[in-house]
C-alpha cells in the first residue's frame, strides 16, 4: 500500500499544510474489491482536513480525488471534516463512512464556555445519501475494515482533554469518542492501522486491533497521537506501552507535537517515522 499525506499541520518542502490531517491511501491486495478473489485495488481518502486545501494539494501531487472509492472520517472534529463538502463536489460516487456515534455535537470547554468543534453544520443532512454509519466492526471492502473503540472508560480521557458531547439543549457529557474509528488494512504480512488523532490512546487502539485480528502482525500504526499537550514523562511512558504492543512501525505527526515526536524518536528508535504535508511512504 502507498500512503500520501495530503494535509498535515507541518508544511512540506514545496507544499503548504494546515492544522488538520488528510491521507490518500492506494491499497492493493489479493481479493480486494473483486468477486473472484483475484488481485484488486482500492483508493481511500481518510479525512479531509480543515478546508479544501487537501484537494489543491492532491492536484499538485498528481493524485485524483475523483478516483477515490471510499472516504472515511476518522472522527467528528472540524480539522478532519471541514473539507468534506469539497470532497463531495469533486467525487460523486464514493460513500463517506463515519462512526455510528458521529453527529454534530462535539464541543471543547474553554472555562465556563463551550465552543463547537465538530463537523460542518448540516453536513449530515446535506450528504445523507452518501454517508454510511459504521458499527463497532464494519468491513467496507475485502481487506478494509473500520473499528470502533472497545476500550472502557474513555470518557475520563475526554474530560481530561476538556472535550464534550452535547446531549439536548444544555446538557454536555465528557466525550467518550464514540465518533472515532480506526481504519484497518489487511496485507499478507499483517495489518496496518490508521487513527488520525488516537484520542483513545494509540497503545489502546493497537491493542483493540490485535483483539479484532488475533494472531496478525501489527505492521504499522499511522496517525496523530494527541501528545502535544502531554508531559515528557507521559510521552516516555506512552512510548513504553507502544513498544509492549509489538507494533513494528509508527508514522506520526499532526497532534503528536514536535516535542513529543523528538521524545518518541529517542524511545522508539527506527520504529518511529515522522511525516508532513506531501510525505509519501509505502508499506
PDB file of C-alpha atoms in Angstrom:
ATOM      1  CA  UNK A   1       0.000   0.000   0.000  1.00  0.00           C
ATOM      2  CA  UNK A   2       1.057   3.559  -0.718  1.00  0.00           C
ATOM      3  CA  UNK A   3       0.155   6.448   1.596  1.00  0.00           C
ATOM      4  CA  UNK A   4       0.338  10.139   0.683  1.00  0.00           C
ATOM      5  CA  UNK A   5      -0.212  12.873   3.266  1.00  0.00           C
ATOM      6  CA  UNK A   6      -2.373  15.497   1.564  1.00  0.00           C
ATOM      7  CA  UNK A   7      -2.592  17.718   4.635  1.00  0.00           C
ATOM      8  CA  UNK A   8      -0.726  17.908   7.920  1.00  0.00           C
ATOM      9  CA  UNK A   9      -0.037  20.911  10.147  1.00  0.00           C
ATOM     10  CA  UNK A  10       3.634  20.668   9.169  1.00  0.00           C
ATOM     11  CA  UNK A  11       4.373  22.112   5.723  1.00  0.00           C
ATOM     12  CA  UNK A  12       6.231  20.092   3.142  1.00  0.00           C
ATOM     13  CA  UNK A  13       9.248  21.411   1.247  1.00  0.00           C
ATOM     14  CA  UNK A  14       7.171  22.828  -1.602  1.00  0.00           C
ATOM     15  CA  UNK A  15       3.617  22.251  -0.431  1.00  0.00           C
ATOM     16  CA  UNK A  16       1.583  24.051   2.194  1.00  0.00           C
ATOM     17  CA  UNK A  17      -0.159  22.373   5.107  1.00  0.00           C
ATOM     18  CA  UNK A  18      -2.728  23.435   7.701  1.00  0.00           C
ATOM     19  CA  UNK A  19      -3.825  22.300  11.154  1.00  0.00           C
ATOM     20  CA  UNK A  20      -5.606  19.083  10.249  1.00  0.00           C
ATOM     21  CA  UNK A  21      -4.977  15.795   8.530  1.00  0.00           C
ATOM     22  CA  UNK A  22      -5.827  14.015   5.287  1.00  0.00           C
ATOM     23  CA  UNK A  23      -4.429  10.787   3.838  1.00  0.00           C
ATOM     24  CA  UNK A  24      -4.707   9.447   0.272  1.00  0.00           C
ATOM     25  CA  UNK A  25      -4.287   5.676   0.503  1.00  0.00           C
ATOM     26  CA  UNK A  26      -3.735   3.419  -2.519  1.00  0.00           C
ATOM     27  CA  UNK A  27      -4.265  -0.184  -1.499  1.00  0.00           C
ATOM     28  CA  UNK A  28      -3.663  -3.380  -3.431  1.00  0.00           C
ATOM     29  CA  UNK A  29      -4.326  -6.810  -2.002  1.00  0.00           C
ATOM     30  CA  UNK A  30      -5.249 -10.274  -3.185  1.00  0.00           C
ATOM     31  CA  UNK A  31      -9.044 -10.281  -3.315  1.00  0.00           C
ATOM     32  CA  UNK A  32      -9.562  -6.567  -2.670  1.00  0.00           C
ATOM     33  CA  UNK A  33     -12.632  -5.260  -4.438  1.00  0.00           C
ATOM     34  CA  UNK A  34     -13.262  -8.371  -6.526  1.00  0.00           C
ATOM     35  CA  UNK A  35     -15.790 -11.156  -6.572  1.00  0.00           C
ATOM     36  CA  UNK A  36     -13.357 -13.838  -7.720  1.00  0.00           C
ATOM     37  CA  UNK A  37     -10.684 -13.232  -5.064  1.00  0.00           C
ATOM     38  CA  UNK A  38      -8.205 -12.076  -7.672  1.00  0.00           C
ATOM     39  CA  UNK A  39      -5.858  -9.117  -7.302  1.00  0.00           C
ATOM     40  CA  UNK A  40      -7.693  -5.835  -6.791  1.00  0.00           C
ATOM     41  CA  UNK A  41      -7.054  -2.255  -5.736  1.00  0.00           C
ATOM     42  CA  UNK A  42      -8.919   0.478  -3.913  1.00  0.00           C
ATOM     43  CA  UNK A  43      -8.238   4.140  -3.162  1.00  0.00           C
ATOM     44  CA  UNK A  44      -9.356   5.534   0.193  1.00  0.00           C
ATOM     45  CA  UNK A  45      -9.421   9.127   1.414  1.00  0.00           C
ATOM     46  CA  UNK A  46      -9.058   9.284   5.182  1.00  0.00           C
ATOM     47  CA  UNK A  47     -10.185  12.718   6.411  1.00  0.00           C
ATOM     48  CA  UNK A  48     -10.243  15.992   4.501  1.00  0.00           C
ATOM     49  CA  UNK A  49      -8.505  18.481   6.758  1.00  0.00           C
ATOM     50  CA  UNK A  50      -9.704  21.893   7.894  1.00  0.00           C
ATOM     51  CA  UNK A  51     -10.550  23.257   4.424  1.00  0.00           C
ATOM     52  CA  UNK A  52     -10.399  22.399   0.741  1.00  0.00           C
ATOM     53  CA  UNK A  53      -6.587  22.518   0.827  1.00  0.00           C
ATOM     54  CA  UNK A  54      -6.384  18.714   0.659  1.00  0.00           C
ATOM     55  CA  UNK A  55      -7.856  18.817  -2.854  1.00  0.00           C
ATOM     56  CA  UNK A  56      -5.448  21.551  -4.012  1.00  0.00           C
ATOM     57  CA  UNK A  57      -2.536  19.524  -2.686  1.00  0.00           C
ATOM     58  CA  UNK A  58      -3.810  16.339  -4.310  1.00  0.00           C
ATOM     59  CA  UNK A  59      -3.792  18.109  -7.680  1.00  0.00           C
ATOM     60  CA  UNK A  60      -0.249  19.396  -7.087  1.00  0.00           C
ATOM     61  CA  UNK A  61       0.850  15.860  -6.229  1.00  0.00           C
ATOM     62  CA  UNK A  62      -0.833  14.365  -9.298  1.00  0.00           C
ATOM     63  CA  UNK A  63      -3.492  12.488  -7.326  1.00  0.00           C
ATOM     64  CA  UNK A  64      -7.099  12.268  -8.498  1.00  0.00           C
ATOM     65  CA  UNK A  65      -9.826  12.831  -5.896  1.00  0.00           C
ATOM     66  CA  UNK A  66     -12.355  11.512  -8.441  1.00  0.00           C
ATOM     67  CA  UNK A  67     -10.551   8.161  -8.289  1.00  0.00           C
ATOM     68  CA  UNK A  68     -11.324   7.722  -4.572  1.00  0.00           C
ATOM     69  CA  UNK A  69     -13.501   4.645  -3.989  1.00  0.00           C
ATOM     70  CA  UNK A  70     -14.238   5.238  -0.299  1.00  0.00           C
ATOM     71  CA  UNK A  71     -13.926   8.201   2.037  1.00  0.00           C
ATOM     72  CA  UNK A  72     -13.600   7.727   5.790  1.00  0.00           C
ATOM     73  CA  UNK A  73     -13.968  10.300   8.551  1.00  0.00           C
ATOM     74  CA  UNK A  74     -11.800   9.240  11.482  1.00  0.00           C
ATOM     75  CA  UNK A  75     -13.762  11.326  13.986  1.00  0.00           C
ATOM     76  CA  UNK A  76     -16.188  14.227  14.109  1.00  0.00           C
ATOM     77  CA  UNK A  77     -13.801  17.174  14.624  1.00  0.00           C
ATOM     78  CA  UNK A  78     -13.599  20.160  12.312  1.00  0.00           C
ATOM     79  CA  UNK A  79      -9.889  19.851  11.463  1.00  0.00           C
ATOM     80  CA  UNK A  80     -10.621  16.486   9.838  1.00  0.00           C
ATOM     81  CA  UNK A  81     -14.115  17.073   8.483  1.00  0.00           C
ATOM     82  CA  UNK A  82     -14.294  20.642   7.148  1.00  0.00           C
ATOM     83  CA  UNK A  83     -13.008  19.641   3.712  1.00  0.00           C
ATOM     84  CA  UNK A  84     -15.709  17.012   3.161  1.00  0.00           C
ATOM     85  CA  UNK A  85     -18.069  19.350   1.288  1.00  0.00           C
ATOM     86  CA  UNK A  86     -15.226  19.948  -1.169  1.00  0.00           C
ATOM     87  CA  UNK A  87     -14.735  16.194  -1.455  1.00  0.00           C
ATOM     88  CA  UNK A  88     -18.375  15.673  -2.416  1.00  0.00           C
ATOM     89  CA  UNK A  89     -18.120  18.457  -5.008  1.00  0.00           C
ATOM     90  CA  UNK A  90     -15.245  16.589  -6.688  1.00  0.00           C
ATOM     91  CA  UNK A  91     -16.368  12.984  -6.217  1.00  0.00           C
ATOM     92  CA  UNK A  92     -19.962  11.942  -6.914  1.00  0.00           C
ATOM     93  CA  UNK A  93     -19.740   8.214  -6.238  1.00  0.00           C
ATOM     94  CA  UNK A  94     -17.654   7.384  -3.158  1.00  0.00           C
ATOM     95  CA  UNK A  95     -19.553   6.783   0.091  1.00  0.00           C
ATOM     96  CA  UNK A  96     -18.317   8.513   3.230  1.00  0.00           C
ATOM     97  CA  UNK A  97     -18.026   6.136   6.188  1.00  0.00           C
ATOM     98  CA  UNK A  98     -18.361   7.619   9.661  1.00  0.00           C
ATOM     99  CA  UNK A  99     -18.699   6.096  13.120  1.00  0.00           C
ATOM    100  CA  UNK A 100     -22.192   5.239  14.266  1.00  0.00           C
ATOM    101  CA  UNK A 101     -21.772   7.852  17.001  1.00  0.00           C
ATOM    102  CA  UNK A 102     -20.797  10.634  14.592  1.00  0.00           C
ATOM    103  CA  UNK A 103     -23.036  13.689  14.955  1.00  0.00           C
ATOM    104  CA  UNK A 104     -22.902  17.475  15.060  1.00  0.00           C
ATOM    105  CA  UNK A 105     -22.341  17.593  18.813  1.00  0.00           C
ATOM    106  CA  UNK A 106     -18.607  17.900  19.594  1.00  0.00           C
ATOM    107  CA  UNK A 107     -17.527  20.784  21.819  1.00  0.00           C
ATOM    108  CA  UNK A 108     -14.374  21.998  23.564  1.00  0.00           C
ATOM    109  CA  UNK A 109     -14.663  23.584  27.003  1.00  0.00           C
ATOM    110  CA  UNK A 110     -12.954  26.945  27.488  1.00  0.00           C
ATOM    111  CA  UNK A 111     -13.505  27.921  31.113  1.00  0.00           C
ATOM    112  CA  UNK A 112     -17.272  28.149  31.552  1.00  0.00           C
ATOM    113  CA  UNK A 113     -17.901  28.333  27.809  1.00  0.00           C
ATOM    114  CA  UNK A 114     -18.423  25.548  25.287  1.00  0.00           C
ATOM    115  CA  UNK A 115     -17.108  26.078  21.758  1.00  0.00           C
ATOM    116  CA  UNK A 116     -18.362  23.994  18.858  1.00  0.00           C
ATOM    117  CA  UNK A 117     -15.559  21.870  17.372  1.00  0.00           C
ATOM    118  CA  UNK A 118     -17.479  19.388  15.237  1.00  0.00           C
ATOM    119  CA  UNK A 119     -18.238  18.579  11.620  1.00  0.00           C
ATOM    120  CA  UNK A 120     -19.632  21.347   9.380  1.00  0.00           C
ATOM    121  CA  UNK A 121     -23.159  22.239  10.445  1.00  0.00           C
ATOM    122  CA  UNK A 122     -25.738  20.499   8.267  1.00  0.00           C
ATOM    123  CA  UNK A 123     -23.315  18.166   6.518  1.00  0.00           C
ATOM    124  CA  UNK A 124     -25.025  15.043   7.812  1.00  0.00           C
ATOM    125  CA  UNK A 125     -28.268  16.116   6.117  1.00  0.00           C
ATOM    126  CA  UNK A 126     -26.690  17.637   3.004  1.00  0.00           C
ATOM    127  CA  UNK A 127     -24.969  14.387   2.133  1.00  0.00           C
ATOM    128  CA  UNK A 128     -27.252  11.894   3.881  1.00  0.00           C
ATOM    129  CA  UNK A 129     -27.474   9.755   0.770  1.00  0.00           C
ATOM    130  CA  UNK A 130     -23.707   9.295   0.651  1.00  0.00           C
ATOM    131  CA  UNK A 131     -22.955   8.881   4.358  1.00  0.00           C
ATOM    132  CA  UNK A 132     -22.751   5.383   5.829  1.00  0.00           C
ATOM    133  CA  UNK A 133     -22.670   4.942   9.600  1.00  0.00           C
ATOM    134  CA  UNK A 134     -20.372   2.106  10.647  1.00  0.00           C
ATOM    135  CA  UNK A 135     -20.900  -0.140  13.662  1.00  0.00           C
ATOM    136  CA  UNK A 136     -18.229  -1.322  16.088  1.00  0.00           C
ATOM    137  CA  UNK A 137     -16.701  -3.540  13.391  1.00  0.00           C
ATOM    138  CA  UNK A 138     -17.536  -2.878   9.752  1.00  0.00           C
ATOM    139  CA  UNK A 139     -15.896  -4.339   6.655  1.00  0.00           C
ATOM    140  CA  UNK A 140     -16.173  -1.817   3.838  1.00  0.00           C
ATOM    141  CA  UNK A 141     -14.375  -3.959   1.262  1.00  0.00           C
ATOM    142  CA  UNK A 142     -12.191  -7.024   1.195  1.00  0.00           C
ATOM    143  CA  UNK A 143      -9.235  -6.313   3.391  1.00  0.00           C
ATOM    144  CA  UNK A 144     -10.536  -2.921   4.571  1.00  0.00           C
ATOM    145  CA  UNK A 145     -12.330  -2.556   7.917  1.00  0.00           C
ATOM    146  CA  UNK A 146     -13.406   0.078  10.409  1.00  0.00           C
ATOM    147  CA  UNK A 147     -13.133  -0.497  14.157  1.00  0.00           C
ATOM    148  CA  UNK A 148     -14.961   1.453  16.825  1.00  0.00           C
ATOM    149  CA  UNK A 149     -13.474   1.612  20.294  1.00  0.00           C
ATOM    150  CA  UNK A 150     -13.816  -1.316  22.690  1.00  0.00           C
ATOM    151  CA  UNK A 151     -11.606   0.087  25.472  1.00  0.00           C
ATOM    152  CA  UNK A 152     -13.606   1.047  28.614  1.00  0.00           C
ATOM    153  CA  UNK A 153     -13.556   4.346  30.463  1.00  0.00           C
ATOM    154  CA  UNK A 154     -12.749   6.629  27.549  1.00  0.00           C
ATOM    155  CA  UNK A 155     -14.964   9.399  28.940  1.00  0.00           C
ATOM    156  CA  UNK A 156     -12.271  10.115  31.539  1.00  0.00           C
ATOM    157  CA  UNK A 157      -9.885  10.905  28.676  1.00  0.00           C
ATOM    158  CA  UNK A 158     -12.456  13.220  27.151  1.00  0.00           C
ATOM    159  CA  UNK A 159     -12.896  15.044  30.451  1.00  0.00           C
ATOM    160  CA  UNK A 160      -9.121  15.435  30.829  1.00  0.00           C
ATOM    161  CA  UNK A 161      -8.900  16.920  27.323  1.00  0.00           C
ATOM    162  CA  UNK A 162     -11.898  19.220  28.006  1.00  0.00           C
ATOM    163  CA  UNK A 163     -13.808  17.618  25.147  1.00  0.00           C
ATOM    164  CA  UNK A 164     -17.557  17.177  25.448  1.00  0.00           C
ATOM    165  CA  UNK A 165     -20.593  15.898  23.570  1.00  0.00           C
ATOM    166  CA  UNK A 166     -23.785  17.898  23.599  1.00  0.00           C
ATOM    167  CA  UNK A 167     -26.927  15.989  24.505  1.00  0.00           C
ATOM    168  CA  UNK A 168     -30.103  18.016  24.286  1.00  0.00           C
ATOM    169  CA  UNK A 169     -30.232  21.766  24.670  1.00  0.00           C
ATOM    170  CA  UNK A 170     -27.998  22.384  27.683  1.00  0.00           C
ATOM    171  CA  UNK A 171     -26.581  19.004  28.694  1.00  0.00           C
ATOM    172  CA  UNK A 172     -22.938  18.163  27.975  1.00  0.00           C
ATOM    173  CA  UNK A 173     -21.188  14.898  28.804  1.00  0.00           C
ATOM    174  CA  UNK A 174     -17.454  14.092  28.620  1.00  0.00           C
ATOM    175  CA  UNK A 175     -16.527  12.821  25.170  1.00  0.00           C
ATOM    176  CA  UNK A 176     -16.100   9.040  25.112  1.00  0.00           C
ATOM    177  CA  UNK A 177     -15.027   9.142  21.443  1.00  0.00           C
ATOM    178  CA  UNK A 178     -17.964   7.124  20.187  1.00  0.00           C
ATOM    179  CA  UNK A 179     -17.497   9.171  16.987  1.00  0.00           C
ATOM    180  CA  UNK A 180     -13.932   7.880  16.385  1.00  0.00           C
ATOM    181  CA  UNK A 181     -12.990   4.890  14.238  1.00  0.00           C
ATOM    182  CA  UNK A 182      -9.772   3.158  13.268  1.00  0.00           C
ATOM    183  CA  UNK A 183      -9.210   2.233   9.626  1.00  0.00           C
ATOM    184  CA  UNK A 184      -7.519  -1.146   9.215  1.00  0.00           C
ATOM    185  CA  UNK A 185      -5.985  -2.635   6.077  1.00  0.00           C
ATOM    186  CA  UNK A 186      -5.076  -6.310   5.783  1.00  0.00           C
ATOM    187  CA  UNK A 187      -1.846  -7.172   3.991  1.00  0.00           C
ATOM    188  CA  UNK A 188      -0.425 -10.676   3.523  1.00  0.00           C
ATOM    189  CA  UNK A 189       2.199  -9.994   6.202  1.00  0.00           C
ATOM    190  CA  UNK A 190      -0.130  -8.409   8.760  1.00  0.00           C
ATOM    191  CA  UNK A 191      -2.336  -5.371   9.340  1.00  0.00           C
ATOM    192  CA  UNK A 192      -1.883  -1.592   9.133  1.00  0.00           C
ATOM    193  CA  UNK A 193      -3.897   0.625  11.497  1.00  0.00           C
ATOM    194  CA  UNK A 194      -4.809   4.277  10.918  1.00  0.00           C
ATOM    195  CA  UNK A 195      -6.314   6.550  13.555  1.00  0.00           C
ATOM    196  CA  UNK A 196      -5.935  10.221  12.824  1.00  0.00           C
ATOM    197  CA  UNK A 197      -5.924  11.617  16.377  1.00  0.00           C
ATOM    198  CA  UNK A 198      -5.921   8.481  18.551  1.00  0.00           C
ATOM    199  CA  UNK A 199      -7.940  10.143  21.312  1.00  0.00           C
ATOM    200  CA  UNK A 200      -8.379   6.750  22.975  1.00  0.00           C
ATOM    201  CA  UNK A 201      -4.586   6.320  23.114  1.00  0.00           C
ATOM    202  CA  UNK A 202      -2.578   4.824  20.262  1.00  0.00           C
ATOM    203  CA  UNK A 203      -1.445   1.992  22.558  1.00  0.00           C
ATOM    204  CA  UNK A 204      -5.084   1.153  23.356  1.00  0.00           C
ATOM    205  CA  UNK A 205      -6.006   1.355  19.682  1.00  0.00           C
ATOM    206  CA  UNK A 206      -3.242  -1.060  18.690  1.00  0.00           C
ATOM    207  CA  UNK A 207      -4.493  -3.487  21.329  1.00  0.00           C
ATOM    208  CA  UNK A 208      -8.060  -3.094  20.046  1.00  0.00           C
ATOM    209  CA  UNK A 209      -6.829  -4.037  16.567  1.00  0.00           C
ATOM    210  CA  UNK A 210      -4.932  -7.036  17.979  1.00  0.00           C
ATOM    211  CA  UNK A 211      -8.157  -8.271  19.571  1.00  0.00           C
ATOM    212  CA  UNK A 212     -10.109  -7.787  16.345  1.00  0.00           C
ATOM    213  CA  UNK A 213      -7.426  -9.505  14.230  1.00  0.00           C
ATOM    214  CA  UNK A 214      -5.940 -12.138  16.552  1.00  0.00           C
ATOM    215  CA  UNK A 215      -2.589 -13.568  15.573  1.00  0.00           C
ATOM    216  CA  UNK A 216      -1.852 -10.924  12.928  1.00  0.00           C
ATOM    217  CA  UNK A 217       1.337  -8.862  12.989  1.00  0.00           C
ATOM    218  CA  UNK A 218       0.764  -5.127  13.508  1.00  0.00           C
ATOM    219  CA  UNK A 219       2.918  -3.747  10.715  1.00  0.00           C
ATOM    220  CA  UNK A 220       2.247  -0.078  11.414  1.00  0.00           C
ATOM    221  CA  UNK A 221       0.225   2.411  13.426  1.00  0.00           C
ATOM    222  CA  UNK A 222      -0.322   5.634  11.471  1.00  0.00           C
ATOM    223  CA  UNK A 223      -1.814   8.952  12.603  1.00  0.00           C
ATOM    224  CA  UNK A 224      -1.674  11.678  15.201  1.00  0.00           C
ATOM    225  CA  UNK A 225      -1.203  10.564  18.805  1.00  0.00           C
ATOM    226  CA  UNK A 226      -2.560  13.640  20.645  1.00  0.00           C
ATOM    227  CA  UNK A 227       0.563  14.154  22.736  1.00  0.00           C
ATOM    228  CA  UNK A 228       1.197  17.844  22.029  1.00  0.00           C
ATOM    229  CA  UNK A 229      -0.145  18.814  25.471  1.00  0.00           C
ATOM    230  CA  UNK A 230       1.418  15.970  27.488  1.00  0.00           C
ATOM    231  CA  UNK A 231       4.451  15.987  29.793  1.00  0.00           C
ATOM    232  CA  UNK A 232       7.757  14.430  28.794  1.00  0.00           C
ATOM    233  CA  UNK A 233       7.206  11.668  31.351  1.00  0.00           C
ATOM    234  CA  UNK A 234       3.772  10.900  29.934  1.00  0.00           C
ATOM    235  CA  UNK A 235       5.243  10.607  26.432  1.00  0.00           C
ATOM    236  CA  UNK A 236       8.027   8.272  27.623  1.00  0.00           C
ATOM    237  CA  UNK A 237       5.519   6.075  29.453  1.00  0.00           C
ATOM    238  CA  UNK A 238       3.349   6.083  26.338  1.00  0.00           C
ATOM    239  CA  UNK A 239       6.337   5.007  24.215  1.00  0.00           C
ATOM    240  CA  UNK A 240       6.958   2.097  26.574  1.00  0.00           C
ATOM    241  CA  UNK A 241       3.346   0.966  26.254  1.00  0.00           C
ATOM    242  CA  UNK A 242       3.552   1.229  22.460  1.00  0.00           C
ATOM    243  CA  UNK A 243       6.669  -0.954  22.425  1.00  0.00           C
ATOM    244  CA  UNK A 244       4.855  -3.524  24.560  1.00  0.00           C
ATOM    245  CA  UNK A 245       2.142  -3.874  21.896  1.00  0.00           C
ATOM    246  CA  UNK A 246       4.703  -5.308  19.461  1.00  0.00           C
ATOM    247  CA  UNK A 247       3.830  -2.833  16.694  1.00  0.00           C
ATOM    248  CA  UNK A 248       6.598  -2.845  14.104  1.00  0.00           C
ATOM    249  CA  UNK A 249       6.472   0.812  12.988  1.00  0.00           C
ATOM    250  CA  UNK A 250       4.704   4.067  13.801  1.00  0.00           C
ATOM    251  CA  UNK A 251       4.161   7.008  11.455  1.00  0.00           C
ATOM    252  CA  UNK A 252       3.017  10.188  13.161  1.00  0.00           C
ATOM    253  CA  UNK A 253       2.670  13.976  13.165  1.00  0.00           C
ATOM    254  CA  UNK A 254      -0.348  16.336  13.472  1.00  0.00           C
ATOM    255  CA  UNK A 255      -1.494  16.410  17.119  1.00  0.00           C
ATOM    256  CA  UNK A 256       1.503  14.420  18.348  1.00  0.00           C
ATOM    257  CA  UNK A 257       3.512  17.632  18.618  1.00  0.00           C
ATOM    258  CA  UNK A 258       7.133  18.442  17.844  1.00  0.00           C
ATOM    259  CA  UNK A 259       8.494  17.851  21.351  1.00  0.00           C
ATOM    260  CA  UNK A 260       6.680  14.539  21.698  1.00  0.00           C
ATOM    261  CA  UNK A 261       7.946  13.390  18.299  1.00  0.00           C
ATOM    262  CA  UNK A 262      11.506  14.087  19.404  1.00  0.00           C
ATOM    263  CA  UNK A 263      10.978  12.001  22.538  1.00  0.00           C
ATOM    264  CA  UNK A 264       9.305   9.182  20.599  1.00  0.00           C
ATOM    265  CA  UNK A 265      12.204   9.135  18.161  1.00  0.00           C
ATOM    266  CA  UNK A 266      14.596   8.587  21.044  1.00  0.00           C
ATOM    267  CA  UNK A 267      12.423   5.973  22.744  1.00  0.00           C
ATOM    268  CA  UNK A 268      11.233   4.030  19.690  1.00  0.00           C
ATOM    269  CA  UNK A 269      14.375   4.246  17.561  1.00  0.00           C
ATOM    270  CA  UNK A 270      13.980   3.108  13.978  1.00  0.00           C
ATOM    271  CA  UNK A 271      10.331   2.160  14.567  1.00  0.00           C
ATOM    272  CA  UNK A 272       9.485   5.878  14.606  1.00  0.00           C
ATOM    273  CA  UNK A 273       8.753   7.801  11.380  1.00  0.00           C
ATOM    274  CA  UNK A 274       7.583  11.431  11.230  1.00  0.00           C
ATOM    275  CA  UNK A 275       5.550  12.747   8.300  1.00  0.00           C
ATOM    276  CA  UNK A 276       4.474  16.156   6.998  1.00  0.00           C
ATOM    277  CA  UNK A 277       2.321  17.515   4.189  1.00  0.00           C
ATOM    278  CA  UNK A 278       3.339  15.824   0.939  1.00  0.00           C
ATOM    279  CA  UNK A 279       5.093  12.846   2.542  1.00  0.00           C
ATOM    280  CA  UNK A 280       4.675   9.566   0.670  1.00  0.00           C
ATOM    281  CA  UNK A 281       5.559   6.156   2.062  1.00  0.00           C
ATOM    282  CA  UNK A 282       4.887   2.522   1.202  1.00  0.00           C
ATOM    283  CA  UNK A 283       4.179  -0.458   3.422  1.00  0.00           C
TER     284      UNK A 283
END
